[in-house]
Amino acid sequence: MACVLILAAAAAAVGVVLVLRLWIVFRCQDVTPRESLSLLVVAGSGGHTTEILRLLGSLSSAYSPRHYVIADTDKMSANKINSFELDRAERDPSTTHNKYYIHRIPRSREVQQSWLSTVLTTLHSMWLSFPLIHQVKPDLVLCNGPGTCVPICVSALLLGILGIKKVIIVYVESICRVETLSLSGKILIHLSDYFIVQWPTLKEKYPKSVYLGRIV
Amino acid sequence: MKCVFVTVGTSFNELNERMSAQESLCIFKSLGYSRPTLQIGRGTVVPEPFSTEFFTLDVYRYKDSLQEDLQRPDLVISHAGAGSCLETLEKGKALVVVINEKLMNNHQLELAKQLHKEGHFFYCTCSMLPGLLQSMELSTLKCYPPGQPEKFSAFLDKVVGLQK
């Protein structure tokens, strides 16, 4: 009996600590001044990759090194990323800031996959995402959907909860979303530090979001 | 000699059929579009390409990039996919977007509807297309200003505390 009580108390204590940590991670938005930061970008395939590369095109070389995560079934994104980085290196040949890496993880949801198997594949992606995030320990995670970015962002959040590193999570909803959020948007609006939308209708519906006009 | 480029994306048989029908080819001729090019995806309706002295119809399934085909035409007729709509508008081309009624609930339509509301292109179904081609006034279309990614980088620099 005493044993059970002790276990329950220990579990409760761990629970309280985790909730506290979560609260601290969410509240902590103090800006540490810095000269450069490592960036992890989730390239979501197809139009998502095109959009996020346009955003990256505007970032200065302080965002270095750049780690790209792509779904292992995605054939096109690696090519797009390589040609984007090549282009960047040609424009700015001061080589020190041109480091980039491409990582592959399983896609968490193929189009039209059933919900139950989505849950299983997401857990599987989670299992593989956390070690990747833990290894890279990026300062900033940038993503714009679809599914692949959810386990990555959850892992990044977990890094903060465990007190290993506070990772800033920025989600940019696709230009295609005018009135409704995407599925990954609906999840990540709760987990991201900054959630950017590109149409005023979405800003009205989700006051917590950031609207900067059309940015792609 | 004016060019028109028709792109259906993955598959849109109804549009393939409508565009290669005699009626449409006659409309193209009467409007001065003597070089229509059709991108037909994996559609099962495959129009026969042909070339005469004054008129050339080109047909192909896919290319890695539509960039080149979007460079040349005076008019683009496209499915409602966000990628091809945005690419066309960015090149400053006149655009007609044709809605696939079988995909009415597709979220990609959100963007097409919004851009149409702002007056950047004409918007119709397959059956309305011949009528629209003959009546539309291309000069009434509003130009599409480029996006401003620099606003994003300025915002990001600020929130991550980047020192200039």
XYZ file of C-alpha atoms in Angstrom:
380
model
C 0.000 0.000 0.000
C 2.734 2.424 1.050
C 4.590 1.486 -2.101
C 1.612 2.434 -4.264
C 1.248 5.716 -2.411
C 4.910 6.569 -2.890
C 4.685 5.743 -6.601
C 1.548 7.857 -6.983
C 3.190 10.752 -5.161
C 6.280 10.461 -7.333
C 4.148 10.403 -10.506
C 2.194 13.425 -9.288
C 5.428 15.263 -8.521
C 6.820 14.529 -11.982
C 3.506 15.666 -13.474
C 3.597 18.945 -11.543
C 7.205 19.576 -12.569
C 6.406 18.930 -16.248
C 3.384 21.225 -16.186
C 5.493 23.894 -14.487
C 8.234 23.485 -17.080
C 5.664 23.707 -19.876
C 4.315 26.893 -18.333
C 7.808 28.350 -18.066
C 8.678 27.381 -21.660
C 5.511 29.009 -22.978
C 5.930 32.148 -20.882
C 9.590 32.624 -21.585
C 9.827 35.022 -24.503
C 12.741 37.128 -23.344
C 14.925 37.913 -26.298
C 18.574 37.013 -25.887
C 20.702 39.260 -28.105
C 22.797 37.194 -30.519
C 24.862 37.521 -33.654
C 23.924 34.278 -35.349
C 21.634 31.343 -34.776
C 21.226 27.816 -36.051
C 18.086 27.182 -37.998
C 16.119 23.997 -38.580
C 13.678 24.196 -41.477
C 10.992 21.609 -42.162
C 10.495 21.451 -45.937
C 7.052 19.967 -46.318
C 7.151 18.914 -50.035
C 5.630 20.467 -53.173
C 4.227 23.959 -52.742
C 5.206 24.007 -49.061
C 8.900 23.675 -49.937
C 8.636 26.371 -52.610
C 7.021 28.757 -50.123
C 9.485 28.165 -47.315
C 12.497 28.576 -49.619
C 11.131 31.957 -50.674
C 11.008 32.964 -47.031
C 14.549 31.691 -46.467
C 15.707 33.712 -49.446
C 15.007 36.883 -47.463
C 16.961 35.827 -44.349
C 20.467 37.128 -43.740
C 23.526 34.897 -43.432
C 23.247 35.171 -39.634
C 20.824 32.248 -39.882
C 23.517 29.625 -40.147
C 24.018 26.693 -40.236
C 20.738 25.674 -41.870
C 19.379 22.192 -41.219
C 16.645 21.004 -43.564
C 14.280 18.178 -42.643
C 12.412 16.473 -45.475
C 10.050 13.481 -45.631
C 11.792 10.342 -46.878
C 9.160 9.878 -49.617
C 9.773 13.379 -50.955
C 11.845 13.247 -54.138
C 11.676 16.863 -55.256
C 12.529 18.879 -52.147
C 16.188 17.819 -51.889
C 16.772 19.087 -55.449
C 15.000 22.360 -54.735
C 17.030 22.861 -51.536
C 20.340 22.062 -53.215
C 19.707 24.494 -56.044
C 18.520 27.158 -53.569
C 21.709 26.772 -51.497
C 23.905 26.736 -54.604
C 22.297 29.954 -55.744
C 22.835 31.494 -52.331
C 26.489 30.446 -52.231
C 27.058 32.028 -55.636
C 25.538 35.305 -54.542
C 27.496 35.382 -51.293
C 30.803 33.568 -51.786
C 32.104 34.401 -48.283
C 31.632 30.620 -47.730
C 31.635 30.597 -43.908
C 27.848 31.005 -43.791
C 26.984 28.486 -46.458
C 26.806 25.367 -44.304
C 23.643 23.331 -44.699
C 22.517 19.779 -43.983
C 19.579 17.716 -45.203
C 17.958 15.199 -42.809
C 15.219 12.721 -43.731
C 12.397 11.434 -41.530
C 9.293 9.335 -42.342
C 6.269 11.356 -43.377
C 3.628 11.439 -40.649
C 0.634 11.451 -42.932
C 0.274 10.603 -46.604
C -2.687 12.183 -48.393
C -5.890 10.239 -47.579
C -4.283 8.029 -44.953
C -6.765 6.804 -42.284
C -6.796 8.442 -38.855
C -5.770 5.403 -36.833
C -2.718 4.693 -38.952
C -1.951 8.443 -38.907
C -1.646 8.243 -35.123
C 0.721 5.266 -35.382
C 2.930 6.783 -38.072
C 3.018 10.085 -36.154
C 4.248 8.247 -33.045
C 6.871 6.573 -35.192
C 8.001 9.944 -36.633
C 8.070 11.335 -33.094
C 10.370 8.488 -32.056
C 12.783 9.468 -34.844
C 12.338 13.253 -34.642
C 13.373 13.677 -31.046
C 16.915 12.241 -31.449
C 17.362 14.459 -34.517
C 16.259 17.610 -32.675
C 18.328 16.599 -29.677
C 21.396 16.165 -31.864
C 20.966 19.422 -33.815
C 19.669 21.550 -30.872
C 18.618 24.396 -33.173
C 17.945 27.910 -31.872
C 14.995 28.279 -34.224
C 12.576 25.875 -35.934
C 10.794 27.250 -38.982
C 7.971 25.347 -40.693
C 4.825 25.757 -42.780
C 3.203 22.303 -42.813
C 2.112 19.704 -43.720
C 2.158 16.816 -41.190
C 5.917 16.168 -41.003
C 6.472 19.340 -39.008
C 4.216 18.356 -36.087
C 6.524 15.708 -34.530
C 9.492 18.028 -35.119
C 7.818 20.912 -33.294
C 6.656 18.637 -30.452
C 10.250 17.408 -30.091
C 11.539 20.991 -30.063
C 9.023 21.849 -27.345
C 10.081 18.766 -25.383
C 13.685 19.984 -25.472
C 12.469 23.093 -23.635
C 10.285 21.175 -21.155
C 13.224 18.939 -20.253
C 15.315 22.059 -19.690
C 17.851 21.113 -22.378
C 17.267 24.133 -24.618
C 14.540 26.649 -25.336
C 13.897 26.419 -29.076
C 11.930 29.207 -30.776
C 9.194 27.682 -32.962
C 7.868 29.761 -35.870
C 5.057 28.497 -38.073
C 4.024 30.284 -41.286
C 0.619 29.270 -42.644
C 0.596 28.777 -46.420
C -0.582 31.572 -48.719
C -3.238 29.038 -49.846
C -5.007 29.319 -46.492
C -7.292 32.330 -46.726
C -10.159 31.470 -44.397
C -9.354 28.186 -42.649
C -6.191 26.826 -41.032
C -4.555 23.636 -42.276
C -4.578 20.591 -39.985
C -0.969 21.142 -38.906
C -1.768 24.839 -38.437
C -4.652 23.981 -36.095
C -2.274 21.906 -33.959
C 0.771 24.163 -34.087
C -1.027 27.419 -33.327
C -0.994 26.097 -29.742
C 2.636 24.942 -29.723
C 4.477 27.643 -31.682
C 5.990 30.831 -30.284
C 5.010 32.833 -33.362
C 2.240 31.784 -35.727
C 2.178 33.816 -38.931
C -0.816 34.024 -41.293
C -0.915 35.720 -44.689
C -4.530 36.838 -44.966
C -6.426 39.286 -42.719
C -9.446 36.928 -42.418
C -7.296 34.425 -40.509
C -5.860 37.134 -38.270
C -9.412 38.109 -37.299
C -10.344 34.508 -36.549
C -7.134 33.778 -34.643
C -6.095 36.965 -32.810
C -3.022 35.230 -31.388
C -1.556 34.957 -34.904
C 0.790 37.476 -36.515
C -0.178 39.154 -39.802
C 2.575 40.836 -41.822
C 0.788 41.015 -45.179
C 1.576 38.629 -48.021
C 5.169 37.505 -47.435
C 5.711 34.967 -50.248
C 1.161 35.601 -83.588
C -0.283 35.227 -80.076
C 0.252 32.203 -77.830
C -2.083 30.654 -75.292
C -0.947 28.094 -72.733
C -3.429 25.699 -71.126
C -2.326 23.801 -67.998
C -4.505 21.192 -66.286
C -2.086 20.050 -63.554
C -2.356 16.321 -62.816
C -5.544 15.459 -64.647
C -8.602 17.373 -65.821
C -10.120 15.512 -68.779
C -13.081 17.818 -69.136
C -10.727 20.746 -69.788
C -8.540 18.716 -72.201
C -11.648 17.849 -74.145
C -13.092 21.341 -74.113
C -9.808 22.978 -75.179
C -9.141 20.642 -78.089
C -12.718 20.761 -79.377
C -13.271 22.400 -82.757
C -15.322 25.132 -81.089
C -12.407 26.257 -78.891
C -9.852 26.070 -81.678
C -12.098 28.325 -83.773
C -12.419 30.788 -80.897
C -8.623 30.826 -80.475
C -8.209 31.515 -84.198
C -10.771 34.296 -84.197
C -9.024 35.962 -81.226
C -5.638 35.687 -82.925
C -4.197 32.945 -80.710
C -2.587 30.829 -83.382
C -0.281 28.807 -81.087
C -2.154 27.001 -78.322
C -0.074 24.676 -76.096
C -1.874 22.136 -73.900
C -0.336 20.516 -70.809
C -2.657 17.554 -70.192
C -1.121 15.680 -67.209
C -2.103 12.030 -67.015
C -5.524 12.700 -68.545
C -7.075 9.989 -70.711
C -8.410 12.481 -73.236
C -5.348 13.056 -75.436
C -5.808 15.696 -78.148
C -3.872 15.172 -81.389
C -1.210 17.861 -81.980
C -1.157 19.355 -85.479
C 0.398 22.157 -87.414
C -0.790 24.117 -90.442
C 0.649 27.212 -92.041
C -1.264 29.549 -89.740
C -2.037 27.437 -86.702
C -0.072 25.075 -84.406
C -1.493 22.977 -81.575
C 1.149 21.574 -79.183
C 0.297 18.920 -76.621
C 2.405 17.378 -73.828
C 1.803 15.572 -70.552
C 4.378 16.917 -68.060
C 7.519 18.993 -67.803
C 9.713 19.414 -64.724
C 9.025 23.096 -64.708
C 6.362 25.233 -66.336
C 8.584 28.315 -66.085
C 9.449 28.328 -69.763
C 5.905 27.748 -70.976
C 4.662 30.515 -68.707
C 7.215 32.943 -70.113
C 5.914 33.026 -73.685
C 2.110 33.119 -73.764
C -0.154 36.143 -73.984
C -2.877 34.242 -72.145
C -2.785 31.356 -69.658
C -5.743 29.085 -68.958
C -5.108 27.115 -65.760
C -6.669 24.746 -63.240
C -7.153 26.283 -59.770
C -3.907 24.907 -58.263
C -2.173 27.522 -56.123
C 1.264 26.940 -57.644
C 0.368 27.553 -61.265
C -2.013 30.448 -60.458
C 0.646 32.285 -58.444
C 3.449 31.594 -60.923
C 1.316 32.931 -63.774
C 0.312 36.077 -61.891
C 3.910 36.750 -60.855
C 4.904 36.730 -64.501
C 2.229 39.347 -65.138
C 0.294 37.139 -67.553
C -3.416 37.384 -68.263
C -5.051 34.384 -66.598
C -8.310 32.460 -66.760
C -8.774 29.911 -63.960
C -11.054 26.987 -64.724
C -12.684 25.303 -61.736
C -12.993 21.532 -61.703
C -16.502 21.045 -60.355
C -15.564 17.581 -59.150
C -13.063 19.115 -56.722
C -15.298 21.838 -55.310
C -14.301 21.246 -51.683
C -10.577 21.287 -52.299
C -8.886 23.794 -49.989
C -6.851 25.143 -52.923
C -10.034 26.847 -54.097
C -9.810 29.198 -51.093
C -6.891 30.999 -52.682
C -8.364 31.029 -56.194
C -11.620 32.526 -54.897
C -9.779 35.228 -52.948
C -7.490 36.224 -55.834
C -10.486 36.330 -58.136
C -12.338 38.551 -55.668
C -9.362 40.928 -55.833
C -9.683 41.025 -59.625
C -6.423 39.299 -60.624
C -7.944 36.787 -63.053
C -11.146 35.510 -64.629
C -12.738 32.446 -63.104
C -15.185 29.975 -64.653
C -16.240 26.351 -65.139
C -15.437 24.333 -68.268
C -18.831 24.906 -69.846
C -18.602 28.683 -69.337
C -15.113 28.927 -70.829
C -15.934 29.471 -74.546
C -18.374 32.267 -73.675
C -15.883 33.876 -71.306
C -13.015 33.738 -73.818
C -15.100 35.704 -76.300
C -16.478 38.280 -73.893
C -13.595 38.941 -71.470
C -11.734 42.245 -71.427
C -8.129 41.477 -70.406
C -7.387 45.122 -69.657
C -9.794 45.026 -66.681
C -7.527 42.617 -64.748
C -5.602 44.072 -61.811
C -1.881 43.432 -61.608
C -0.596 41.226 -58.814
C 1.951 42.935 -56.560
C 4.890 40.761 -55.421
C 4.907 39.391 -51.860
C 7.118 41.010 -49.221
C 9.403 38.403 -47.643
C 11.562 41.257 -46.297
C 8.775 41.977 -43.788
C 9.134 38.406 -42.576
C 12.904 38.653 -42.152
C 12.592 41.975 -40.317
C 10.038 40.450 -37.951
C 12.142 37.341 -37.367
C 15.362 39.312 -36.758
C 13.514 41.253 -34.068
C 11.910 38.324 -32.213
C 15.052 36.177 -32.161
C 17.129 39.129 -30.950
C 19.540 39.303 -33.861
C 22.074 42.105 -33.518
C 22.733 44.063 -36.658
